[in-house]
Tab-separated table of C-alpha atoms in Angstrom:
chain	number	residue	atom	x	y	z
A	1	UNK	CA	48.649	8.831	15.954
A	2	UNK	CA	51.154	10.509	13.664
A	3	UNK	CA	50.238	10.077	10.010
A	4	UNK	CA	52.558	12.454	8.217
A	5	UNK	CA	55.791	14.172	9.179
A	6	UNK	CA	58.023	16.530	7.271
A	7	UNK	CA	61.076	18.359	8.551
A	8	UNK	CA	61.605	21.841	7.170
A	9	UNK	CA	64.764	23.901	7.530
A	10	UNK	CA	63.609	25.421	10.810
A	11	UNK	CA	60.617	23.462	12.093
A	12	UNK	CA	59.378	19.912	12.322
A	13	UNK	CA	55.913	19.772	10.829
A	14	UNK	CA	53.687	16.916	11.932
A	15	UNK	CA	50.158	15.796	11.196
A	16	UNK	CA	47.777	14.111	13.590
A	17	UNK	CA	44.420	12.507	12.958
A	18	UNK	CA	41.767	14.486	14.870
A	19	UNK	CA	38.073	14.107	14.137
A	20	UNK	CA	36.370	17.039	15.855
A	21	UNK	CA	36.525	20.673	14.843
A	22	UNK	CA	36.730	21.672	18.488
A	23	UNK	CA	39.928	19.688	19.030
A	24	UNK	CA	41.406	20.486	15.613
A	25	UNK	CA	40.917	24.228	16.064
A	26	UNK	CA	41.760	24.066	19.793
A	27	UNK	CA	38.609	25.988	20.665
A	28	UNK	CA	38.440	27.458	24.142
A	29	UNK	CA	35.533	28.638	26.285
A	30	UNK	CA	33.804	31.868	25.281
A	31	UNK	CA	35.544	32.113	21.923
A	32	UNK	CA	34.485	34.665	19.328
A	33	UNK	CA	35.357	32.879	16.088
A	34	UNK	CA	35.533	34.781	12.784
A	35	UNK	CA	35.539	32.989	9.433
A	36	UNK	CA	37.152	34.756	6.482
A	37	UNK	CA	38.275	33.808	2.984
A	38	UNK	CA	36.304	31.569	0.621
A	39	UNK	CA	35.474	27.993	-0.231
A	40	UNK	CA	32.871	27.020	2.366
A	41	UNK	CA	32.698	29.528	5.235
A	42	UNK	CA	28.937	29.209	5.757
A	43	UNK	CA	29.024	25.411	5.716
A	44	UNK	CA	31.901	25.403	8.195
A	45	UNK	CA	30.116	27.914	10.435
A	46	UNK	CA	27.043	25.726	10.817
A	47	UNK	CA	29.066	22.511	11.140
A	48	UNK	CA	31.019	24.140	13.948
A	49	UNK	CA	27.844	25.391	15.633
A	50	UNK	CA	26.311	21.920	15.464
A	51	UNK	CA	29.326	20.463	17.225
A	52	UNK	CA	29.605	23.174	19.877
A	53	UNK	CA	25.935	23.515	20.848
A	54	UNK	CA	25.860	20.523	23.214
A	55	UNK	CA	25.006	21.371	26.804
A	56	UNK	CA	23.355	24.335	28.478
A	57	UNK	CA	23.687	27.760	26.943
A	58	UNK	CA	23.661	29.020	23.385
A	59	UNK	CA	25.985	29.146	20.402
A	60	UNK	CA	25.325	32.236	18.282
A	61	UNK	CA	26.024	32.259	14.559
A	62	UNK	CA	25.905	35.576	12.768
A	63	UNK	CA	27.616	37.732	10.178
A	64	UNK	CA	29.149	41.171	9.823
A	65	UNK	CA	28.389	41.092	6.092
A	66	UNK	CA	25.431	39.236	4.498
A	67	UNK	CA	24.421	35.572	4.328
A	68	UNK	CA	21.526	33.630	2.898
A	69	UNK	CA	18.927	32.596	5.494
A	70	UNK	CA	19.892	29.218	6.992
A	71	UNK	CA	17.750	26.114	6.777
A	72	UNK	CA	16.023	24.866	9.911
A	73	UNK	CA	18.585	22.052	9.984
A	74	UNK	CA	21.497	24.494	9.991
A	75	UNK	CA	19.916	26.841	12.530
A	76	UNK	CA	16.818	25.759	14.475
A	77	UNK	CA	16.291	29.306	15.791
A	78	UNK	CA	16.677	32.609	13.948
A	79	UNK	CA	16.352	36.072	15.502
A	80	UNK	CA	16.200	39.077	13.205
A	81	UNK	CA	16.313	42.392	15.015
A	82	UNK	CA	18.072	45.697	14.666
A	83	UNK	CA	17.382	46.567	18.299
A	84	UNK	CA	20.431	45.889	20.469
A	85	UNK	CA	18.386	45.868	23.681
A	86	UNK	CA	15.852	43.432	22.253
A	87	UNK	CA	18.627	41.056	21.197
A	88	UNK	CA	20.303	41.130	24.600
A	89	UNK	CA	17.018	40.678	26.488
A	90	UNK	CA	16.041	37.733	24.284
A	91	UNK	CA	19.368	35.971	24.829
A	92	UNK	CA	19.283	36.564	28.576
A	93	UNK	CA	15.730	35.224	28.880
A	94	UNK	CA	15.967	32.274	26.465
A	95	UNK	CA	19.626	31.543	25.793
A	96	UNK	CA	20.113	28.822	28.384
A	97	UNK	CA	17.814	26.456	26.493
A	98	UNK	CA	18.295	27.510	22.850
A	99	UNK	CA	21.360	25.459	21.946
A	100	UNK	CA	21.991	27.396	18.732
A	101	UNK	CA	20.526	30.578	17.281
A	102	UNK	CA	21.345	32.520	14.135
A	103	UNK	CA	21.299	36.260	14.643
A	104	UNK	CA	20.790	39.007	12.042
A	105	UNK	CA	20.016	42.717	12.162
A	106	UNK	CA	17.600	42.634	9.216
A	107	UNK	CA	16.965	41.282	5.735
A	108	UNK	CA	17.875	42.757	2.356
A	109	UNK	CA	14.794	43.498	0.265
A	110	UNK	CA	16.866	43.186	-2.913
A	111	UNK	CA	18.523	39.806	-2.269
A	112	UNK	CA	16.696	38.288	0.695
A	113	UNK	CA	20.013	37.876	2.484
A	114	UNK	CA	20.284	38.346	6.232
A	115	UNK	CA	22.149	41.494	7.219
A	116	UNK	CA	24.991	41.507	9.704
A	117	UNK	CA	25.264	42.825	13.219
A	118	UNK	CA	27.660	45.458	14.468
A	119	UNK	CA	30.952	44.263	16.009
A	120	UNK	CA	30.083	46.190	19.185
A	121	UNK	CA	26.981	44.017	19.646
A	122	UNK	CA	29.091	40.864	19.324
A	123	UNK	CA	31.402	42.143	22.067
A	124	UNK	CA	28.429	42.654	24.391
A	125	UNK	CA	26.853	39.286	23.597
A	126	UNK	CA	29.902	37.149	24.369
A	127	UNK	CA	29.921	38.547	27.909
A	128	UNK	CA	26.366	37.336	28.568
A	129	UNK	CA	26.174	34.298	30.840
A	130	UNK	CA	24.105	32.052	28.498
A	131	UNK	CA	26.408	32.628	25.505
A	132	UNK	CA	29.025	29.902	25.100
A	133	UNK	CA	30.462	30.766	21.667
A	134	UNK	CA	29.876	33.234	18.849
A	135	UNK	CA	30.749	32.268	15.274
A	136	UNK	CA	30.880	35.102	12.745
A	137	UNK	CA	30.996	34.932	8.975
A	138	UNK	CA	33.135	38.027	8.485
A	139	UNK	CA	33.724	37.933	4.732
A	140	UNK	CA	31.961	37.372	1.424
A	141	UNK	CA	33.320	35.451	-1.562
A	142	UNK	CA	30.539	34.997	-4.157
A	143	UNK	CA	30.850	31.196	-3.837
A	144	UNK	CA	34.430	31.139	-5.182
A	145	UNK	CA	37.090	28.820	-3.687
A	146	UNK	CA	39.575	31.661	-3.105
A	147	UNK	CA	39.402	35.393	-2.555
A	148	UNK	CA	41.473	38.498	-2.023
A	149	UNK	CA	39.861	41.137	0.200
A	150	UNK	CA	39.221	44.703	-0.850
A	151	UNK	CA	41.440	46.644	1.572
A	152	UNK	CA	38.888	49.455	1.773
A	153	UNK	CA	36.374	47.414	3.764
A	154	UNK	CA	37.097	43.653	3.889
A	155	UNK	CA	37.013	41.521	5.914
A	156	UNK	CA	34.915	42.841	8.819
A	157	UNK	CA	36.506	41.002	11.751
A	158	UNK	CA	35.109	42.046	15.151
A	159	UNK	CA	37.864	43.306	17.506
A	160	UNK	CA	36.591	40.845	20.154
A	161	UNK	CA	37.546	37.904	17.918
A	162	UNK	CA	39.826	35.402	19.645
A	163	UNK	CA	40.100	32.887	16.782
A	164	UNK	CA	40.301	33.716	13.056
A	165	UNK	CA	39.759	30.894	10.569
A	166	UNK	CA	40.777	31.695	6.983
A	167	UNK	CA	38.955	29.181	4.755
A	168	UNK	CA	40.459	28.000	1.471
A	169	UNK	CA	38.816	25.712	-1.091
A	170	UNK	CA	41.470	23.191	-2.169
A	171	UNK	CA	40.006	23.154	-5.697
A	172	UNK	CA	41.559	26.594	-6.283
A	173	UNK	CA	45.053	25.069	-6.241
A	174	UNK	CA	46.366	24.705	-9.795
A	175	UNK	CA	43.502	26.638	-11.375
A	176	UNK	CA	44.037	29.761	-13.469
A	177	UNK	CA	44.027	32.997	-11.513
A	178	UNK	CA	40.875	34.474	-13.015
A	179	UNK	CA	37.609	35.779	-11.613
A	180	UNK	CA	36.080	32.356	-12.270
A	181	UNK	CA	38.176	30.871	-9.468
A	182	UNK	CA	39.231	33.865	-7.359
A	183	UNK	CA	36.925	36.553	-6.033
A	184	UNK	CA	38.584	39.946	-6.590
A	185	UNK	CA	41.165	38.372	-8.868
A	186	UNK	CA	42.780	41.708	-9.768
A	187	UNK	CA	43.612	42.300	-6.103
A	188	UNK	CA	44.915	38.714	-5.860
A	189	UNK	CA	47.320	39.477	-8.718
A	190	UNK	CA	48.711	42.416	-6.766
A	191	UNK	CA	49.086	40.449	-3.524
A	192	UNK	CA	50.544	37.217	-4.914
A	193	UNK	CA	52.732	38.513	-7.745
A	194	UNK	CA	51.115	36.075	-10.174
A	195	UNK	CA	49.937	37.213	-13.581
A	196	UNK	CA	46.293	37.091	-14.508
A	197	UNK	CA	45.577	33.606	-15.862
A	198	UNK	CA	48.669	32.034	-14.281
A	199	UNK	CA	48.244	28.758	-12.361
A	200	UNK	CA	47.564	29.271	-8.655
A	201	UNK	CA	50.402	27.676	-6.683
A	202	UNK	CA	50.574	26.616	-3.046
A	203	UNK	CA	53.086	29.407	-2.456
A	204	UNK	CA	50.670	31.967	-3.900
A	205	UNK	CA	47.817	30.842	-1.637
A	206	UNK	CA	50.106	30.863	1.394
A	207	UNK	CA	51.193	34.400	0.512
A	208	UNK	CA	47.559	35.448	0.086
A	209	UNK	CA	46.801	34.192	3.597
A	210	UNK	CA	49.716	35.812	5.440
A	211	UNK	CA	50.122	39.029	3.426
A	212	UNK	CA	49.357	42.112	5.595
A	213	UNK	CA	46.622	43.052	3.099
A	214	UNK	CA	45.567	39.459	2.486
A	215	UNK	CA	42.808	37.156	3.680
A	216	UNK	CA	43.368	37.742	7.403
A	217	UNK	CA	43.746	41.517	7.057
A	218	UNK	CA	42.378	43.298	10.131
A	219	UNK	CA	42.766	40.359	12.506
A	220	UNK	CA	43.148	41.298	16.180
A	221	UNK	CA	46.765	41.175	17.324
A	222	UNK	CA	45.997	38.667	20.098
A	223	UNK	CA	43.792	36.352	18.052
A	224	UNK	CA	44.935	32.883	17.066
A	225	UNK	CA	44.792	32.137	13.335
A	226	UNK	CA	44.047	28.594	12.135
A	227	UNK	CA	43.634	28.136	8.369
A	228	UNK	CA	41.054	25.540	7.287
A	229	UNK	CA	41.701	23.919	3.899
A	230	UNK	CA	38.258	22.751	2.833
A	231	UNK	CA	36.858	20.120	0.456
A	232	UNK	CA	39.679	17.673	1.134
A	233	UNK	CA	37.765	14.463	0.402
A	234	UNK	CA	39.981	12.579	-2.042
A	235	UNK	CA	43.466	11.107	-1.590
A	236	UNK	CA	44.800	13.347	-4.359
A	237	UNK	CA	43.317	16.363	-2.606
A	238	UNK	CA	44.839	15.270	0.710
A	239	UNK	CA	48.314	15.221	-0.807
A	240	UNK	CA	47.805	18.656	-2.352
A	241	UNK	CA	46.307	20.010	0.857
A	242	UNK	CA	49.331	18.798	2.812
A	243	UNK	CA	51.587	20.613	0.369
A	244	UNK	CA	49.595	23.811	0.864
A	245	UNK	CA	49.585	23.443	4.667
A	246	UNK	CA	53.367	23.065	4.708
A	247	UNK	CA	53.760	26.244	2.634
A	248	UNK	CA	51.499	28.157	5.023
A	249	UNK	CA	53.446	27.023	8.087
A	250	UNK	CA	56.781	27.692	6.425
A	251	UNK	CA	55.698	31.322	5.974
A	252	UNK	CA	56.292	31.585	9.777
A	253	UNK	CA	53.352	33.832	10.579
A	254	UNK	CA	53.511	34.431	14.356
A	255	UNK	CA	49.786	33.802	14.900
A	256	UNK	CA	49.618	30.527	12.926
A	257	UNK	CA	50.871	27.297	14.486
A	258	UNK	CA	48.589	24.761	12.751
A	259	UNK	CA	46.558	24.169	9.604
A	260	UNK	CA	43.417	22.008	9.530
A	261	UNK	CA	42.572	19.851	6.499
A	262	UNK	CA	38.970	18.766	6.128
A	263	UNK	CA	35.617	18.671	4.413
A	264	UNK	CA	33.034	20.748	6.276
A	265	UNK	CA	30.103	18.913	4.662
A	266	UNK	CA	31.177	15.484	5.894
A	267	UNK	CA	31.193	13.744	9.262
A	268	UNK	CA	33.765	13.749	10.674
A	269	UNK	CA	34.710	17.081	9.064
A	270	UNK	CA	38.436	16.923	9.893
A	271	UNK	CA	40.980	14.793	8.040
A	272	UNK	CA	44.252	15.968	9.561
A	273	UNK	CA	45.863	18.759	11.538
A	274	UNK	CA	49.350	19.796	10.498
A	275	UNK	CA	51.247	21.892	13.010
A	276	UNK	CA	54.640	23.122	14.145
A	277	UNK	CA	56.282	20.998	16.821
């Protein structure tokens, strides 16, 4: 059912009501899904895993950076190992009945966070018969709603990634561009052209997503990119999220054909999908 339609100068942009993340993101079999950006990546990762784990086989959640250990609700099984062979053997022997497992290479003594796995391991794992999907948190954001990556090392998107999801917290829109609201705010100033302290516009966020050095920097050339605008749980937020989605699509990035609006903490987590016709 069409709920919202806007015609731009070159494209018709339409919105449909879709409830599941799988349908909204158009997830295919054996996807390696990398989450980047800010504003709820970890929550979205586990919500997506919960939805995808039905049936035989295993959904793997992991990171190429660092994440806090998940609760037993978020991840019923956790494997921490720096031994590639041990990881592969465990998945081959147990994966068919696991449903969902969170994988880490170790744990930081300083912070207690789980340490990430190498992209090469992710490439090997997705080819294993029991593995249905791999979801990777490939970026850190210090719990801010928006971020600009450090081009020296962020984000760490595995080359085997087939779907990149840049996550944006809608609460960043209209806030002052400062470190309080934007992780690596000085880099965001350089990428968006805004001044420090200036209000963050929809155009600025769209530019931050599609800029070659922006949020999806380092994405594989063949990967699909589907932005997820998170924390859209009020009518006012929905209107603002639609405005942002339109700006993203009007940037005409060749790998982006839709934007998902939702609230990863709620069920259903998807409010609308806005896409090019």
